[in-house]
Amino acid sequence: MNLAKTRHVLTSESVSEGHPDKVCDQISDAILDACLAQDPESRVACETLTTTNLIVISGEVTTAATVEWEKIARQVVRDIGYNDPATGFTADDAKVFLCLHKQSQDISLGVTAATSQSREQGAGDQGMMYGYACNETRELMPAPIYYAHKIVEKLAEMRHADPATYSFLRPDAKSQVSFVYEDGVPVTVENIVVSHQHTPDMQPDQLEKLVRQVVAEVIPAKFLHDRIKYYINPTGRFVIGGPAGDTGLTGRKIIVDSYGGVGRHGGGSFSGKDPSKVDRSAAYMARYVAKNVVAAGLAERCELQVSYAIGVAKPLSLFVDTFGTGKVADDVIADFLLNGGMFDFRPAEIIKTLGLKNPSGWTYRQTAVYGHFGRPFFPWEKTDKAAALPAAISAYQKARNA
């Protein structure tokens, strides 16, 4: 019997490096990088606020590092491209206020390993963290968020590489991509939205032509067609943007940072936090494990939830959902992931496995824009366990049933 195919449309958005919230995320993570570079044991929970020619850096930082807070913030803003006074927010003119103090001793008790008492490093907070992977793209990310990132990332790359040609572009931008799915598989793009800050003299057709060019470059041809609906600067004007147009805050783009609304999110933001905070490090570990499950062919989609109590090293629970695509029962996969010995979800072991105190070949600032997941140079994007996973789970299941 022929059944009609199920059909739905799924949408995700991304924002550029010049979006006010992302300016804040990058400043917070640049400060984290500076602390860890000198003192890998730094405890950092850095929050940034930006508005018209103002940067406020606040939070809890305990470090032996000597950090030039203001210099770092200004350099991030300069790198993004806010250097024109006409934008109302510039690297040289913005006032920078510092409101920093040390980490609470009560929190420190929970996350500091005590050798004399044989106590392991515990989780930096309670909560649940999620990881997700699917086989929709090469990087095992959901197609809508993956290509939404690619659009704004490419536009920024062009703006930086050829500022004379693209002088009409300013740093703030947003994208949105809607995919048609049939039987759970993305088959075509339905519509594309791009809002990009620009100079007052830009002609609308300049941006429309450029966006269509970028879309053709970053989205595979199999998804494209001549009936895609484009909404490019739908209001007709986007001159006032960035922190001068909208106040920015660290940690306000958590769905952009993760899976675009496809995978669940535990609610904790990532940027500005050192890896003792499990809402960052455990989310990275959960992505690493979920990606290896999908890369191993054990499922077409895999979502993993892990939960913690503050000061306790071992996770309280681990849940796996393969949405009916698993080759092995979800509870068997979950049991193996938690107890099979291949992966260790204790905070200190996560940090060691992913090299989170000593980034090599990547920086935390890089995570702060265009997504924390789906870019191969991050260590949690490795699929180094995929080849061994099927046999290991099979052996574990046999032993469990013996």
mmCIF file of C-alpha atoms in Angstrom, residues 133 140 285-299 302 304 318 320 322 327-329 332-345 382-398:
data_model
loop_
_atom_site.group_PDB
_atom_site.id
_atom_site.type_symbol
_atom_site.label_atom_id
_atom_site.label_comp_id
_atom_site.label_asym_id
_atom_site.label_seq_id
_atom_site.Cartn_x
_atom_site.Cartn_y
_atom_site.Cartn_z
ATOM 1 C CA ALA A 133 23.345 14.852 15.963
ATOM 2 C CA LEU A 140 25.858 15.728 11.254
ATOM 3 C CA MET A 285 30.500 16.171 25.666
ATOM 4 C CA ALA A 286 26.900 15.289 24.881
ATOM 5 C CA ARG A 287 27.341 16.566 21.316
ATOM 6 C CA TYR A 288 30.578 14.552 20.993
ATOM 7 C CA VAL A 289 28.861 11.349 22.084
ATOM 8 C CA ALA A 290 25.689 11.885 20.031
ATOM 9 C CA LYS A 291 27.761 12.621 16.940
ATOM 10 C CA ASN A 292 29.750 9.425 17.378
ATOM 11 C CA VAL A 293 26.541 7.413 17.737
ATOM 12 C CA VAL A 294 25.229 8.762 14.427
ATOM 13 C CA ALA A 295 28.617 8.504 12.700
ATOM 14 C CA ALA A 296 28.752 4.854 13.769
ATOM 15 C CA GLY A 297 25.504 4.167 11.934
ATOM 16 C CA LEU A 298 23.718 3.262 15.159
ATOM 17 C CA ALA A 299 20.999 5.854 14.481
ATOM 18 C CA CYS A 302 20.402 10.881 18.348
ATOM 19 C CA LEU A 304 21.321 12.721 24.578
ATOM 20 C CA LEU A 318 21.655 9.853 31.095
ATOM 21 C CA VAL A 320 19.068 8.681 24.851
ATOM 22 C CA THR A 322 17.028 8.064 18.625
ATOM 23 C CA LYS A 327 19.677 0.064 15.325
ATOM 24 C CA VAL A 328 20.000 -0.774 19.033
ATOM 25 C CA ALA A 329 17.440 -0.063 21.752
ATOM 26 C CA VAL A 332 20.909 -0.173 25.798
ATOM 27 C CA ILE A 333 22.781 2.703 24.156
ATOM 28 C CA ALA A 334 22.217 4.902 27.214
ATOM 29 C CA ASP A 335 23.380 2.204 29.627
ATOM 30 C CA PHE A 336 26.529 1.639 27.582
ATOM 31 C CA LEU A 337 27.324 5.336 27.250
ATOM 32 C CA LEU A 338 27.055 5.839 31.008
ATOM 33 C CA ASN A 339 28.623 2.594 32.230
ATOM 34 C CA GLY A 340 30.457 0.964 29.315
ATOM 35 C CA GLY A 341 33.800 2.642 29.901
ATOM 36 C CA MET A 342 34.194 4.253 26.469
ATOM 37 C CA PHE A 343 32.916 7.673 27.585
ATOM 38 C CA ASP A 344 33.299 9.364 30.958
ATOM 39 C CA PHE A 345 30.869 12.146 31.865
ATOM 40 C CA LYS A 382 35.595 14.327 16.477
ATOM 41 C CA THR A 383 34.127 10.969 15.464
ATOM 42 C CA ASP A 384 37.101 8.973 16.727
ATOM 43 C CA LYS A 385 34.937 6.474 18.637
ATOM 44 C CA ALA A 386 32.511 5.724 15.800
ATOM 45 C CA ALA A 387 34.370 2.750 14.333
ATOM 46 C CA ALA A 388 34.572 0.929 17.661
ATOM 47 C CA LEU A 389 31.091 1.760 18.970
ATOM 48 C CA PRO A 390 28.905 -0.927 17.289
ATOM 49 C CA ALA A 391 31.061 -3.851 18.393
ATOM 50 C CA ALA A 392 31.538 -2.405 21.870
ATOM 51 C CA ILE A 393 27.797 -1.927 22.396
ATOM 52 C CA SER A 394 27.064 -5.407 21.035
ATOM 53 C CA ALA A 395 29.559 -6.987 23.446
ATOM 54 C CA TYR A 396 28.189 -4.923 26.330
ATOM 55 C CA GLN A 397 24.613 -5.971 25.510
ATOM 56 C CA LYS A 398 25.583 -9.657 25.410
#
